[in-house]
Structures are given as C-alpha cells and as structure tokens.
Amino acid sequence: MRRSLAIVLGVLLLCFGTITPAHAATLALTPITLGNVFTDGQPVKVGLSTDAASVTWSAADVNGTVVATGSQAAASTLQVSVTNRGWYKLTVQAGTTSAQTTFAILSPVSTAPVAGLTTNRVGDFENTAEAWTFYPGSEFPGATGSFALDTTANHSGTSSGKLSGNFSAGGAYVSVNRLLPSVNATSVSFWAKTPNLSFLTFRLTDSTGQVHQQRLTLSGATDWQPISVTRFDGGKQYGHFGGANDGVWHGPAKQLEIILDKGAITGATSSSVNLDDFTLNALSTKPTTPLGDYESAAEGWSFYPGSEFAGATGSLTYDTTSLQAGAQSAKLSGDFTGGGNYVAIQRNFVPVNLTALNLWAKTSQVSAIGLRLTDATGQVHQQRLNLSGSTAWQQLNVTRFDGGTSYLHFGGADDGVWHGPAEAIMLTLDKSLIIGGGTTAAINFDAVTATTPATYQGAGTHFGGSWSPDLAPLLAQSGARAGRDEAYWASAETTPGTYAFPAKVTTYLQAYQNNGIDPLLVADYGNCLYDCPDQLFNAPYTDAGRTAFANYANALVNQYPQIHNLAVWNEWDNNAAGPANKAPDSYLALLQATYTKLKATHPDLTIVAGGDTDVTQQAWFQTFCQLGGLKYLDVVSIHPYNFLHAPEGLGAAIDQVRATIRQYNGGVDKPIWITEAGWYTGAGSPVPVDEPTQAMYMARAQLTIPEHDVDRFYVYDFKNDGIDPAAQENNFGLVHNEADALGKYTPKPSYVAYATAARQLRGATFVGKEFPGNSLIDQVYAANDGTPFRAIWLASGANTTVTVNATGPVQVTSLYGLTSTFTPNASGQISVTVGVWPTYISGSTVTSVVSP
C-alpha cells in the first residue's frame, strides 16, 4: 500500500512541480512624524513597507486594552484612527508577519515665556486681530490669491492661516505680512503645511527698513513641518534691499512676510500653504510672568476710587491710541475737584514669587506714581516710583519691595519685611503728585511684568557625546524647558592654551536655542595635557591643572554666550579618579579656582556645583560644606537616585541637603537643583521597574519636587542609550533608542506621563497639601493663568474613589493626558477614581476633595 501511494505522489509531482511553502510577507514600520509623537488634531500616520496586498492593525493602550482596529490596502503610509491623548502600542499584521511600534498623542505645548528664551507669539491665527495682510505681488502683475483663517487644518488651537496663490494668468508670487511688536528676536519659528511647495521665501524687515530675504527649503512632506530661522542676514539665496541696504541685521524686527513663489510649485499653476504658531524668540536671562498687558478686561484689573478718602472720581479705560506693546494700554484717570486723595487700578492674582517688577508708564501730568504690593501675609508694601518728566513711555524697574522712596507698610504681618509670594498689586494716581497743583490727571500703564525665579522641567541629554541633535524638537515637545549636557575639556583643548570646541557642541546648542531649551552645561572631565593619572575620569589635582580647568570653563562660556548656567564637574563624589581621590577638599580647590575665574569675567553666570551628592553621599556633602564650599557656588546640584523606591522618598534626601546648607550657611538657603534622577526599565539588576511604573514614578517625582522648593528637575535621561535590556544605562530614557526594533525615538509610556505633568506644572505655583484621608496624597497648585488644580494619587494600594465638591464643571486629566469634563450632580458632587497614578483635577469651581 505504501509503495502504491509513493508512485501516485511521484506522478503528481511530475505533473505539478515541487510544492513550495507559503510566502511570509515582508513588513516594516517607520516613523514619519518625529518619534511617532503627535498633538491634538494631527492624523496618526506611520510609514509602512510591505509586499502583502493588505494589512490589519490594532492599537492598545498602556494597560494592553485594544482601543482601535482597522485594515487597509498596502501603501507607503498607514493611518491609524486614534484621536484620544495617550500612549499606544501599534501592532500591524501582514499575513503571518507582524511588526510593532509605539506612538503618543499629546496636547500642544505652551508657548508662555521661559528663561533662557522668551517666546513672543505673533501668529496663532485664532482670530483676525493679529492683522495679517495679503499682498498679490503687484510688481509682477497677474497673480491672484487670498489669505484666510482655515478651521479645517491647524497645528494647534482651532485654526491656521492659509495663503493661496494662482498664477494661471501670470505673476511671480503672493504673500502675507504683518507688523511686529518691538522684540530683539534671535530666531523665528513656525509650522507649515503644504501639498506641493518645495520652498517658502522668508522676509524680515529690520529697524532701518532694510528687508532681509532668504529661501526656506521644505521637506516634501504633506503633514505639518517645523521651520526655524536662526540667522536673519544670511541663508539660502540671501538678498537684501531698502533701509540701510548693507546686508547687516539691525534689530529689532519691524515686519515679517511669508512668500508663496510660483517657482516653488511643480507641475501646477496654483498652490497653498497653511501657517501656524509663529513665534519670535529672544534670549533672556530671567523668566517673566505678565501681570498687565491690558489686551483684555479678563486680566481682572479694576478701578478703585480711594474710598477711604471720599470725593475722588475717575475711571479705568483701555486706550488703543497710546500703547507701549500689543494693541492697547490701560488709562487711569482721576478727578479730585470733589475731594479725595488718590485713585488706582488694582488686581489680585495667583501668588507670584517675583524677584523684580517692571512696568511702563506714560503721562505729562504727574511726577510719580504709587505702587502697592500685597505679600503672602496680607501686608501691603507701598512706595513711590518717580517719573522723569518726559511725555514718552518710561520703563520703571522695582527690585526691592520692602523699601524705596516714601516707603510704608500696613496690614498682615505689619513688620516691614517682605514675605513672598505677592498676591495683589495696586497702581495709584495721587492728587499730591499732580504737576502744577491741578485737580485732574491721567496716566497710561502697559506691560506690567513680574520677573520670577526659573522653575523648569528638564532632561539630561548626551548630544556632547554621540546623540544626534535631530532629537531636540522631541525634547521640546515633551514640555521640557531645560537640557543638561557636556562639552568635554579634552576635546576642546588639544594644544595647551588653545580652545576649539567640536562642531557638535555648536550644533546642539543651536538646536537647544531653536527649540526653546535653556542649557545647563557641565564643564568636565580631565585633560591629559595637565594632570593625567592613567584612569578614565582623571581629575585635576595640582594648582596648574586647576587653573587650566578654570581657563577651559571660561573659554566655554566665552564661546557660547547663550550659556547662563554652568556646572563644575559631574559627580566628583563618585568618579574623580587619581590623586584627587574623589575627596571634598580636592573638589573645593577646583571649584574655588573655577568660580573665582568665572565670576570675574561673567558675574551673571549661575555656577552649579556641590559634587552632585547622591542619597548615599550625605557625609561627603557635609564635609564639603564644613570646608566652606558653599561660598563658591550659586546652586547646589544633587543626584538623589532612588530607583529601587517610590519617588516620594526624594523629599527626605532634599530636606537633608537643605538642612546641611542652612547649618553651614548661617541659616540661609541656597537653591537646590536635581540635575539627575530617574528609574530604569528593561531586565537589568537590581530588578528594574516596568514601563508603566516608570511612567507613574516619573509623574509623581515631578509633582513631589515643588513641595520641597527645588527650582529644577532634570530627569536622567531623555533617550535610552542603547538596546541591551540588561544594561541599566540603556534603559533610563523616556524614548527608545534609534536602533530599537520599535522605531527611532518612539515613546515609552514615561514620555507621555512626563509630558502631561510638564504641561500641568508649567508656570504653576505649589500652594500646599490637603488631606482627604485614606492615605491619599493631594498636592494643590495654582496654574500660571490663575486656575487652581490639584494632583491626587495613592502612595500604594488599591484604587479608591474621591468625591469632588464643585459648583460647576470640573476637568479631570489622566496620567497620560486624556482630559474629561464632569458636571456635578444635584448635590454638587463628582466621583473620581484614583490610584497610584496621579490624576489631575482642575477648575475654579472646585471647593474641596474628600475621601468617602
């Protein structure tokens, strides 16, 4: 029987040929948008390569729950129908072959001013008040077109500006332009989206009226793409005309113009480009909080007639004919013919920890104005700000709040000592200060701004090592506003006394600047031109070596003026090899030489130091302080790694460092920055955390830090440094390594949790804790716009429900950024489930949160 079957099979094979196994499809996924990170309204698109006729896909959230599925014919792009904010894993199937990647959807990042780089939004295209004007290129007749708000396409907000041009009847270009506020911009950034343009022409008019023109090459992508202009008197096909006509930039900028050229269109006579999120970026050493730009009555300024001295009348109006910035100013008018002593404008605000107050005033009728600031105790501090007598706008700067001309105080603590933060402001027009003894006067105010301490979310990067700076926009999109990196001494000084910093340092610092990232650079490590023991982290240990190190640090700051913060060495307490022997006294000797040199040449530079004390190195730091080390630093840097524990333990390490500072600094604080802390994933040893736990811990750390008065928190680090799951250093990142099978820079869940917390905390003030019970942690904050919010989580244990008492709608935001609005029931209550992950609850209608 077997012989007969074999004969039959042999005949069949002769008739039909050899039977081949089924073909396994090829399949690959690649990011189209950087890191597969999208913002609200952006279609989720991933590059697809397959030889299969079609593919199926599914997207699962961080819990593994499939939230969407679909299928499509083979194409170069896979579009995924997921629109809710969050982190997702995408699985694609082609026959028996599958591939995976991750993606994230975030809310747009805020463009509020930040230290290091102040951003001035000049084009968000949410309404027509920005006064963009269409121009048909009339010197080359024939072109037609238009410029209008487009609600069908936007990078952020609800609309963008759409410039359209038609050249079927001739012409060379169409454009859109606008006048600009007076800003000494160092770069311009915006987003563009076009179906077929290969370039845009960019014009910027300087203070002399000279037009600087260059060509901006587009990527060919049809989705939104970021564009930055960092040099105004250069670039591709640069030209200039008008004004000084010397090819030299004379700031500030007066006008901006974007041109759609006929020559940029291939195979057609018409095209369009959508524009969004135009910002002028200016270097700044201090962050600011606007208290009065008077562009809207919604700021909350009100008129006060000085009622305790009856008789005065007056008003607060908005003046569009006299302004220092924006479209209008505030005009305070007073009439004392019926009596009274003063009139004023005033407003309350979310507490602001201001270090200076700046405002502009214009009047020809009074010799001075009155300023009243209310501190956290309710004490009012009053002083007089003298005017020059000029009828032009005058800028007034106040750096001391418990002093000044004609100073007095009352209410609250009533001790004549400033107890920040500030809670209210009043600007007064006094009858006694009217020039010539008149009974009526008026004064305009504009651009009232508080200078505040720098408080940042940041991240460690390794652009000074091997990282590519193409990652920088993804860092900015996370909400990070500070980056910590290096410029190695040995690479910069290869000939004694001669400094040539590698081109990659210039490149990544420019990438930082283009993306609004404030740099903290670390001056490190040793250099074998000087003290050179045969070890990796050779540390200076002779006076000559320390002097050479100080000269290198000075050369670094000279070369890159955008550096406002410089750290002296990295983790001396762990890695200063050789005769220096990691010792506090050897570090102090290096720090003293470097600090003295830098402060003599760059007195405003912030020196960050302290050995980067780990939680296990408190004794080292105490010895350093005993030796007098605190005299030679402006900020104490610590690395309180506790990656085997929950982040709330960071507080104990911070508090211990602060107690030591006060003990050896006459009871006075020094600022503390956490310049490294994080949790690693993977399969290393000691046992790492899983990716959802890393995400949860990352958010809880960001939320815990403000309670302990830490100005900056740099997560270590932003990107996985490799792909070996067993290597700790390969797995601290918020995004995957470029060689990862999941795709270049694709997000881990921690990226989204970090981004959500950074958005919540941007410009926020920590107010305190509430205790709803049931072991809940309830941190209360005031957002930069005055809206109160809180972050609630359990340190451990099972989920629980809290009751939110509110008088109106409440916004609840998850760890991964998904926001829902809830309306209270008839009893004025909302039930919210919380767990070990932070939940954000915001809204001015919230009165309390209680645990059942």
mmCIF file of C-alpha atoms in Angstrom, residues 254-575:
data_model
loop_
_atom_site.group_PDB
_atom_site.id
_atom_site.type_symbol
_atom_site.label_atom_id
_atom_site.label_comp_id
_atom_site.label_asym_id
_atom_site.label_seq_id
_atom_site.Cartn_x
_atom_site.Cartn_y
_atom_site.Cartn_z
ATOM 1 C CA LYS A 254 9.610 95.538 12.295
ATOM 2 C CA GLN A 255 7.744 93.342 9.805
ATOM 3 C CA LEU A 256 7.539 89.698 8.754
ATOM 4 C CA GLU A 257 6.464 88.393 5.344
ATOM 5 C CA ILE A 258 5.955 84.848 4.011
ATOM 6 C CA ILE A 259 6.001 84.451 0.231
ATOM 7 C CA LEU A 260 4.465 81.724 -1.923
ATOM 8 C CA ASP A 261 6.538 81.697 -5.107
ATOM 9 C CA LYS A 262 5.332 80.440 -8.456
ATOM 10 C CA GLY A 263 8.741 78.787 -8.845
ATOM 11 C CA ALA A 264 8.146 76.616 -5.785
ATOM 12 C CA ILE A 265 5.234 74.811 -7.485
ATOM 13 C CA THR A 266 5.953 71.733 -9.581
ATOM 14 C CA GLY A 267 3.556 70.751 -12.369
ATOM 15 C CA ALA A 268 0.800 73.211 -11.471
ATOM 16 C CA THR A 269 -0.080 76.908 -11.578
ATOM 17 C CA SER A 270 -1.650 77.190 -8.144
ATOM 18 C CA SER A 271 -0.882 76.078 -4.606
ATOM 19 C CA SER A 272 -1.364 76.949 -0.950
ATOM 20 C CA VAL A 273 0.396 76.785 2.390
ATOM 21 C CA ASN A 274 -1.059 76.686 5.897
ATOM 22 C CA LEU A 275 0.864 78.551 8.597
ATOM 23 C CA ASP A 276 0.598 78.266 12.379
ATOM 24 C CA ASP A 277 2.342 79.038 15.662
ATOM 25 C CA PHE A 278 4.661 81.863 14.609
ATOM 26 C CA THR A 279 6.963 82.908 17.450
ATOM 27 C CA LEU A 280 9.724 85.466 17.788
ATOM 28 C CA ASN A 281 12.357 84.029 20.089
ATOM 29 C CA ALA A 282 14.586 86.308 22.148
ATOM 30 C CA LEU A 283 17.370 85.420 24.552
ATOM 31 C CA SER A 284 16.504 86.244 28.140
ATOM 32 C CA THR A 285 18.228 85.583 31.431
ATOM 33 C CA LYS A 286 15.067 85.680 33.520
ATOM 34 C CA PRO A 287 11.578 84.232 33.177
ATOM 35 C CA THR A 288 8.695 86.646 33.443
ATOM 36 C CA THR A 289 5.022 86.484 34.334
ATOM 37 C CA PRO A 290 2.772 89.134 32.754
ATOM 38 C CA LEU A 291 0.526 90.884 35.279
ATOM 39 C CA GLY A 292 -0.876 93.538 32.969
ATOM 40 C CA ASP A 293 -0.729 93.658 29.196
ATOM 41 C CA TYR A 294 -4.255 95.147 29.138
ATOM 42 C CA GLU A 295 -5.199 93.404 25.907
ATOM 43 C CA SER A 296 -8.369 92.138 27.567
ATOM 44 C CA ALA A 297 -10.503 93.029 30.571
ATOM 45 C CA ALA A 298 -10.291 89.333 31.500
ATOM 46 C CA GLU A 299 -6.980 90.024 33.285
ATOM 47 C CA GLY A 300 -9.060 91.253 36.202
ATOM 48 C CA TRP A 301 -7.861 94.833 36.667
ATOM 49 C CA SER A 302 -10.437 97.114 38.275
ATOM 50 C CA PHE A 303 -10.787 100.790 39.175
ATOM 51 C CA TYR A 304 -10.647 101.886 42.831
ATOM 52 C CA PRO A 305 -11.617 105.472 43.850
ATOM 53 C CA GLY A 306 -9.595 105.583 47.097
ATOM 54 C CA SER A 307 -12.834 105.320 49.066
ATOM 55 C CA GLU A 308 -11.203 105.807 52.471
ATOM 56 C CA PHE A 309 -10.704 109.455 51.395
ATOM 57 C CA ALA A 310 -14.105 110.275 49.940
ATOM 58 C CA GLY A 311 -14.645 112.580 46.976
ATOM 59 C CA ALA A 312 -12.415 111.361 44.150
ATOM 60 C CA THR A 313 -13.872 110.071 40.895
ATOM 61 C CA GLY A 314 -12.211 108.563 37.863
ATOM 62 C CA SER A 315 -12.078 105.537 35.583
ATOM 63 C CA LEU A 316 -10.102 102.691 34.043
ATOM 64 C CA THR A 317 -10.365 102.606 30.257
ATOM 65 C CA TYR A 318 -8.454 100.795 27.519
ATOM 66 C CA ASP A 319 -6.595 103.117 25.185
ATOM 67 C CA THR A 320 -5.913 101.962 21.617
ATOM 68 C CA THR A 321 -4.247 105.238 20.604
ATOM 69 C CA SER A 322 -1.338 105.153 23.064
ATOM 70 C CA LEU A 323 0.425 101.885 23.775
ATOM 71 C CA GLN A 324 3.847 100.502 24.526
ATOM 72 C CA ALA A 325 3.168 96.940 23.338
ATOM 73 C CA GLY A 326 0.252 94.994 21.936
ATOM 74 C CA ALA A 327 -2.918 96.721 20.782
ATOM 75 C CA GLN A 328 -3.857 98.839 23.806
ATOM 76 C CA SER A 329 -2.826 100.113 27.220
ATOM 77 C CA ALA A 330 -4.666 100.893 30.455
ATOM 78 C CA LYS A 331 -5.598 104.525 31.092
ATOM 79 C CA LEU A 332 -6.189 105.592 34.698
ATOM 80 C CA SER A 333 -7.997 108.933 35.056
ATOM 81 C CA GLY A 334 -8.649 110.812 38.299
ATOM 82 C CA ASP A 335 -10.745 113.858 39.197
ATOM 83 C CA PHE A 336 -10.269 115.409 42.644
ATOM 84 C CA THR A 337 -12.472 118.500 42.291
ATOM 85 C CA GLY A 338 -14.827 116.928 44.812
ATOM 86 C CA GLY A 339 -12.084 115.862 47.218
ATOM 87 C CA GLY A 340 -10.240 112.587 47.807
ATOM 88 C CA ASN A 341 -6.549 111.736 47.846
ATOM 89 C CA TYR A 342 -5.950 109.119 45.167
ATOM 90 C CA VAL A 343 -7.469 106.773 42.601
ATOM 91 C CA ALA A 344 -5.995 103.457 41.478
ATOM 92 C CA ILE A 345 -6.185 100.372 39.338
ATOM 93 C CA GLN A 346 -5.721 97.038 41.076
ATOM 94 C CA ARG A 347 -5.865 93.300 40.607
ATOM 95 C CA ASN A 348 -5.439 90.111 42.611
ATOM 96 C CA PHE A 349 -3.583 87.167 41.090
ATOM 97 C CA VAL A 350 -2.360 83.685 41.779
ATOM 98 C CA PRO A 351 0.598 84.077 44.176
ATOM 99 C CA VAL A 352 3.725 85.009 42.200
ATOM 100 C CA ASN A 353 7.203 84.583 43.662
ATOM 101 C CA LEU A 354 8.553 87.686 41.963
ATOM 102 C CA THR A 355 12.130 88.915 42.218
ATOM 103 C CA ALA A 356 11.519 92.149 40.292
ATOM 104 C CA LEU A 357 8.647 94.150 38.864
ATOM 105 C CA ASN A 358 8.807 96.000 35.541
ATOM 106 C CA LEU A 359 6.199 98.335 34.090
ATOM 107 C CA TRP A 360 5.799 101.111 31.563
ATOM 108 C CA ALA A 361 4.070 104.437 32.249
ATOM 109 C CA LYS A 362 3.249 107.480 30.148
ATOM 110 C CA THR A 363 1.931 110.841 31.391
ATOM 111 C CA SER A 364 2.623 114.545 31.274
ATOM 112 C CA GLN A 365 0.555 115.339 34.349
ATOM 113 C CA VAL A 366 2.071 113.625 37.399
ATOM 114 C CA SER A 367 5.604 113.498 38.804
ATOM 115 C CA ALA A 368 5.386 109.990 40.272
ATOM 116 C CA ILE A 369 3.077 107.021 40.697
ATOM 117 C CA GLY A 370 2.346 104.908 43.740
ATOM 118 C CA LEU A 371 2.961 101.154 43.887
ATOM 119 C CA ARG A 372 1.390 98.831 46.424
ATOM 120 C CA LEU A 373 2.210 95.112 46.570
ATOM 121 C CA THR A 374 0.484 92.723 48.947
ATOM 122 C CA ASP A 375 2.587 89.844 50.276
ATOM 123 C CA ALA A 376 1.529 86.368 51.405
ATOM 124 C CA THR A 377 0.616 87.596 54.923
ATOM 125 C CA GLY A 378 -1.700 90.291 53.593
ATOM 126 C CA GLN A 379 0.816 93.033 54.410
ATOM 127 C CA VAL A 380 0.750 95.935 51.941
ATOM 128 C CA HIS A 381 4.135 97.414 50.953
ATOM 129 C CA GLN A 382 3.852 100.901 49.453
ATOM 130 C CA GLN A 383 6.456 103.024 47.686
ATOM 131 C CA ARG A 384 6.656 105.895 45.210
ATOM 132 C CA LEU A 385 8.101 105.477 41.698
ATOM 133 C CA ASN A 386 9.394 108.769 40.332
ATOM 134 C CA LEU A 387 8.935 109.746 36.692
ATOM 135 C CA SER A 388 11.430 111.671 34.592
ATOM 136 C CA GLY A 389 9.094 114.392 33.336
ATOM 137 C CA SER A 390 9.213 113.049 29.788
ATOM 138 C CA THR A 391 5.965 112.703 27.877
ATOM 139 C CA ALA A 392 7.194 109.481 26.247
ATOM 140 C CA TRP A 393 6.765 105.960 27.617
ATOM 141 C CA GLN A 394 9.078 105.328 30.590
ATOM 142 C CA GLN A 395 10.132 101.948 31.951
ATOM 143 C CA LEU A 396 10.135 101.551 35.731
ATOM 144 C CA ASN A 397 12.014 98.720 37.464
ATOM 145 C CA VAL A 398 11.493 97.679 41.081
ATOM 146 C CA THR A 399 13.827 95.165 42.726
ATOM 147 C CA ARG A 400 13.044 95.819 46.392
ATOM 148 C CA PHE A 401 9.505 95.559 47.713
ATOM 149 C CA ASP A 402 10.050 96.398 51.388
ATOM 150 C CA GLY A 403 11.789 99.739 50.769
ATOM 151 C CA GLY A 404 12.060 102.544 48.273
ATOM 152 C CA THR A 405 11.019 106.213 48.161
ATOM 153 C CA SER A 406 8.370 107.155 50.767
ATOM 154 C CA TYR A 407 8.107 103.505 51.821
ATOM 155 C CA LEU A 408 5.470 102.421 54.315
ATOM 156 C CA HIS A 409 3.626 99.226 55.216
ATOM 157 C CA PHE A 410 0.385 98.154 56.849
ATOM 158 C CA GLY A 411 -1.808 95.093 57.415
ATOM 159 C CA GLY A 412 -0.817 91.439 57.572
ATOM 160 C CA ALA A 413 2.437 90.788 59.434
ATOM 161 C CA ASP A 414 2.936 94.578 59.533
ATOM 162 C CA ASP A 415 6.650 94.175 60.211
ATOM 163 C CA GLY A 416 8.087 95.931 57.153
ATOM 164 C CA VAL A 417 9.597 92.667 55.884
ATOM 165 C CA TRP A 418 8.637 91.211 52.510
ATOM 166 C CA HIS A 419 7.023 87.770 52.833
ATOM 167 C CA GLY A 420 6.615 86.433 49.306
ATOM 168 C CA PRO A 421 4.907 85.463 47.161
ATOM 169 C CA ALA A 422 2.951 88.512 46.021
ATOM 170 C CA GLU A 423 -0.828 88.236 45.894
ATOM 171 C CA ALA A 424 -2.075 91.638 44.677
ATOM 172 C CA ILE A 425 -0.922 94.863 43.055
ATOM 173 C CA MET A 426 -2.232 98.437 43.025
ATOM 174 C CA LEU A 427 -1.007 101.365 40.904
ATOM 175 C CA THR A 428 -2.091 104.758 42.217
ATOM 176 C CA LEU A 429 -2.541 108.266 40.843
ATOM 177 C CA ASP A 430 -2.154 110.658 43.793
ATOM 178 C CA LYS A 431 -3.634 114.157 43.935
ATOM 179 C CA SER A 432 -0.491 115.450 45.691
ATOM 180 C CA LEU A 433 1.677 114.378 42.745
ATOM 181 C CA ILE A 434 -0.221 116.235 40.009
ATOM 182 C CA ILE A 435 2.148 118.700 38.366
ATOM 183 C CA GLY A 436 1.163 122.340 38.938
ATOM 184 C CA GLY A 437 -1.343 121.505 41.656
ATOM 185 C CA GLY A 438 -4.212 120.603 39.319
ATOM 186 C CA THR A 439 -7.264 118.563 40.252
ATOM 187 C CA THR A 440 -7.445 116.219 37.249
ATOM 188 C CA ALA A 441 -4.864 113.944 35.638
ATOM 189 C CA ALA A 442 -4.455 110.736 33.691
ATOM 190 C CA ILE A 443 -1.702 108.163 33.207
ATOM 191 C CA ASN A 444 -1.299 105.177 30.895
ATOM 192 C CA PHE A 445 0.186 101.858 32.041
ATOM 193 C CA ASP A 446 1.370 98.930 29.942
ATOM 194 C CA ALA A 447 3.467 95.746 30.075
ATOM 195 C CA VAL A 448 3.377 95.201 33.846
ATOM 196 C CA THR A 449 5.592 92.154 34.302
ATOM 197 C CA ALA A 450 6.904 90.149 37.252
ATOM 198 C CA THR A 451 10.357 88.633 36.990
ATOM 199 C CA THR A 452 10.252 85.219 38.643
ATOM 200 C CA PRO A 453 12.750 82.533 39.635
ATOM 201 C CA ALA A 454 13.427 79.939 36.965
ATOM 202 C CA THR A 455 11.436 76.762 37.621
ATOM 203 C CA TYR A 456 11.864 74.135 34.942
ATOM 204 C CA GLN A 457 11.210 70.596 33.978
ATOM 205 C CA GLY A 458 14.349 69.406 32.232
ATOM 206 C CA ALA A 459 16.147 66.333 30.974
ATOM 207 C CA GLY A 460 19.664 65.035 30.619
ATOM 208 C CA THR A 461 20.944 64.600 27.073
ATOM 209 C CA HIS A 462 24.161 63.298 25.521
ATOM 210 C CA PHE A 463 24.463 65.476 22.430
ATOM 211 C CA GLY A 464 28.012 66.259 23.563
ATOM 212 C CA GLY A 465 28.630 62.525 23.222
ATOM 213 C CA SER A 466 27.065 60.516 20.421
ATOM 214 C CA TRP A 467 23.435 61.652 20.244
ATOM 215 C CA SER A 468 22.118 63.334 17.096
ATOM 216 C CA PRO A 469 20.577 66.816 17.603
ATOM 217 C CA ASP A 470 17.610 65.825 15.417
ATOM 218 C CA LEU A 471 16.129 64.628 18.714
ATOM 219 C CA ALA A 472 15.897 68.176 20.135
ATOM 220 C CA PRO A 473 12.377 69.017 18.848
ATOM 221 C CA LEU A 474 11.042 65.901 20.565
ATOM 222 C CA LEU A 475 12.602 67.085 23.824
ATOM 223 C CA ALA A 476 10.824 70.427 23.447
ATOM 224 C CA GLN A 477 7.548 68.715 22.564
ATOM 225 C CA SER A 478 7.703 66.825 25.860
ATOM 226 C CA GLY A 479 7.352 70.149 27.666
ATOM 227 C CA ALA A 480 10.940 70.130 28.918
ATOM 228 C CA ARG A 481 12.376 73.627 29.006
ATOM 229 C CA ALA A 482 15.887 72.814 30.153
ATOM 230 C CA GLY A 483 18.572 70.436 28.980
ATOM 231 C CA ARG A 484 21.776 69.263 30.665
ATOM 232 C CA ASP A 485 24.738 68.267 28.526
ATOM 233 C CA GLU A 486 28.532 68.478 28.252
ATOM 234 C CA ALA A 487 31.435 69.949 26.286
ATOM 235 C CA TYR A 488 34.441 67.835 27.234
ATOM 236 C CA TRP A 489 37.663 69.605 28.173
ATOM 237 C CA ALA A 490 39.919 67.058 26.476
ATOM 238 C CA SER A 491 38.073 67.562 23.161
ATOM 239 C CA ALA A 492 38.223 71.361 23.340
ATOM 240 C CA GLU A 493 41.867 71.862 24.322
ATOM 241 C CA THR A 494 44.234 69.597 22.421
ATOM 242 C CA THR A 495 47.016 72.187 22.333
ATOM 243 C CA PRO A 496 47.812 73.949 25.627
ATOM 244 C CA GLY A 497 46.053 77.294 25.838
ATOM 245 C CA THR A 498 44.195 76.889 22.524
ATOM 246 C CA TYR A 499 40.467 76.089 22.503
ATOM 247 C CA ALA A 500 38.493 74.663 19.601
ATOM 248 C CA PHE A 501 35.166 73.228 20.658
ATOM 249 C CA PRO A 502 33.844 70.421 18.453
ATOM 250 C CA ALA A 503 31.263 71.416 15.856
ATOM 251 C CA LYS A 504 28.700 69.139 17.528
ATOM 252 C CA VAL A 505 28.689 71.411 20.598
ATOM 253 C CA THR A 506 27.800 74.413 18.444
ATOM 254 C CA THR A 507 25.197 72.340 16.623
ATOM 255 C CA TYR A 508 23.383 71.018 19.669
ATOM 256 C CA LEU A 509 23.415 74.370 21.467
ATOM 257 C CA GLN A 510 21.830 75.900 18.367
ATOM 258 C CA ALA A 511 19.253 73.093 18.410
ATOM 259 C CA TYR A 512 18.566 73.883 22.074
ATOM 260 C CA GLN A 513 18.066 77.556 21.234
ATOM 261 C CA ASN A 514 15.830 76.848 18.237
ATOM 262 C CA ASN A 515 13.588 74.735 20.418
ATOM 263 C CA GLY A 516 13.395 76.952 23.486
ATOM 264 C CA ILE A 517 15.629 74.725 25.650
ATOM 265 C CA ASP A 518 17.702 76.517 28.308
ATOM 266 C CA PRO A 519 21.150 74.877 28.505
ATOM 267 C CA LEU A 520 22.914 73.721 31.651
ATOM 268 C CA LEU A 521 26.385 72.691 30.512
ATOM 269 C CA VAL A 522 28.743 70.593 32.584
ATOM 270 C CA ALA A 523 32.410 71.512 32.411
ATOM 271 C CA ASP A 524 34.210 68.154 32.640
ATOM 272 C CA TYR A 525 36.321 65.882 32.728
ATOM 273 C CA GLY A 526 40.127 65.796 32.918
ATOM 274 C CA ASN A 527 42.722 66.585 30.249
ATOM 275 C CA CYS A 528 45.979 64.706 29.853
ATOM 276 C CA LEU A 529 47.755 67.865 28.775
ATOM 277 C CA TYR A 530 47.787 68.561 32.507
ATOM 278 C CA ASP A 531 47.158 66.219 35.442
ATOM 279 C CA CYS A 532 46.793 62.782 33.920
ATOM 280 C CA PRO A 533 46.697 59.658 36.046
ATOM 281 C CA ASP A 534 46.006 56.568 33.996
ATOM 282 C CA GLN A 535 42.315 56.388 34.771
ATOM 283 C CA LEU A 536 39.096 57.189 32.923
ATOM 284 C CA PHE A 537 37.929 60.214 34.914
ATOM 285 C CA ASN A 538 41.311 61.814 35.528
ATOM 286 C CA ALA A 539 40.711 64.816 37.769
ATOM 287 C CA PRO A 540 42.854 67.951 38.183
ATOM 288 C CA TYR A 541 44.879 67.728 41.384
ATOM 289 C CA THR A 542 47.603 70.378 41.026
ATOM 290 C CA ASP A 543 47.270 74.152 41.036
ATOM 291 C CA ALA A 544 48.377 74.225 37.396
ATOM 292 C CA GLY A 545 45.737 71.656 36.460
ATOM 293 C CA ARG A 546 43.009 73.543 38.321
ATOM 294 C CA THR A 547 43.994 76.822 36.678
ATOM 295 C CA ALA A 548 43.885 75.147 33.275
ATOM 296 C CA PHE A 549 40.429 73.726 34.040
ATOM 297 C CA ALA A 550 39.169 77.186 35.073
ATOM 298 C CA ASN A 551 40.544 78.655 31.832
ATOM 299 C CA TYR A 552 38.750 75.970 29.815
ATOM 300 C CA ALA A 553 35.460 76.674 31.626
ATOM 301 C CA ASN A 554 35.905 80.386 30.925
ATOM 302 C CA ALA A 555 36.615 79.686 27.250
ATOM 303 C CA LEU A 556 33.443 77.609 27.060
ATOM 304 C CA VAL A 557 31.266 80.456 28.343
ATOM 305 C CA ASN A 558 33.077 82.971 26.135
ATOM 306 C CA GLN A 559 32.429 80.814 23.080
ATOM 307 C CA TYR A 560 28.732 80.284 23.822
ATOM 308 C CA PRO A 561 27.034 83.341 25.375
ATOM 309 C CA GLN A 562 23.693 81.503 25.477
ATOM 310 C CA ILE A 563 25.048 79.521 28.431
ATOM 311 C CA HIS A 564 23.667 81.076 31.610
ATOM 312 C CA ASN A 565 24.198 78.017 33.831
ATOM 313 C CA LEU A 566 27.462 76.086 34.149
ATOM 314 C CA ALA A 567 28.130 73.056 36.327
ATOM 315 C CA VAL A 568 31.624 72.311 37.602
ATOM 316 C CA TRP A 569 32.295 68.609 37.044
ATOM 317 C CA ASN A 570 29.845 65.708 37.160
ATOM 318 C CA GLU A 571 29.669 63.510 40.273
ATOM 319 C CA TRP A 572 33.076 64.284 41.712
ATOM 320 C CA ASP A 573 31.986 62.368 44.798
ATOM 321 C CA ASN A 574 31.836 59.174 42.701
ATOM 322 C CA ASN A 575 34.281 59.459 39.824
#
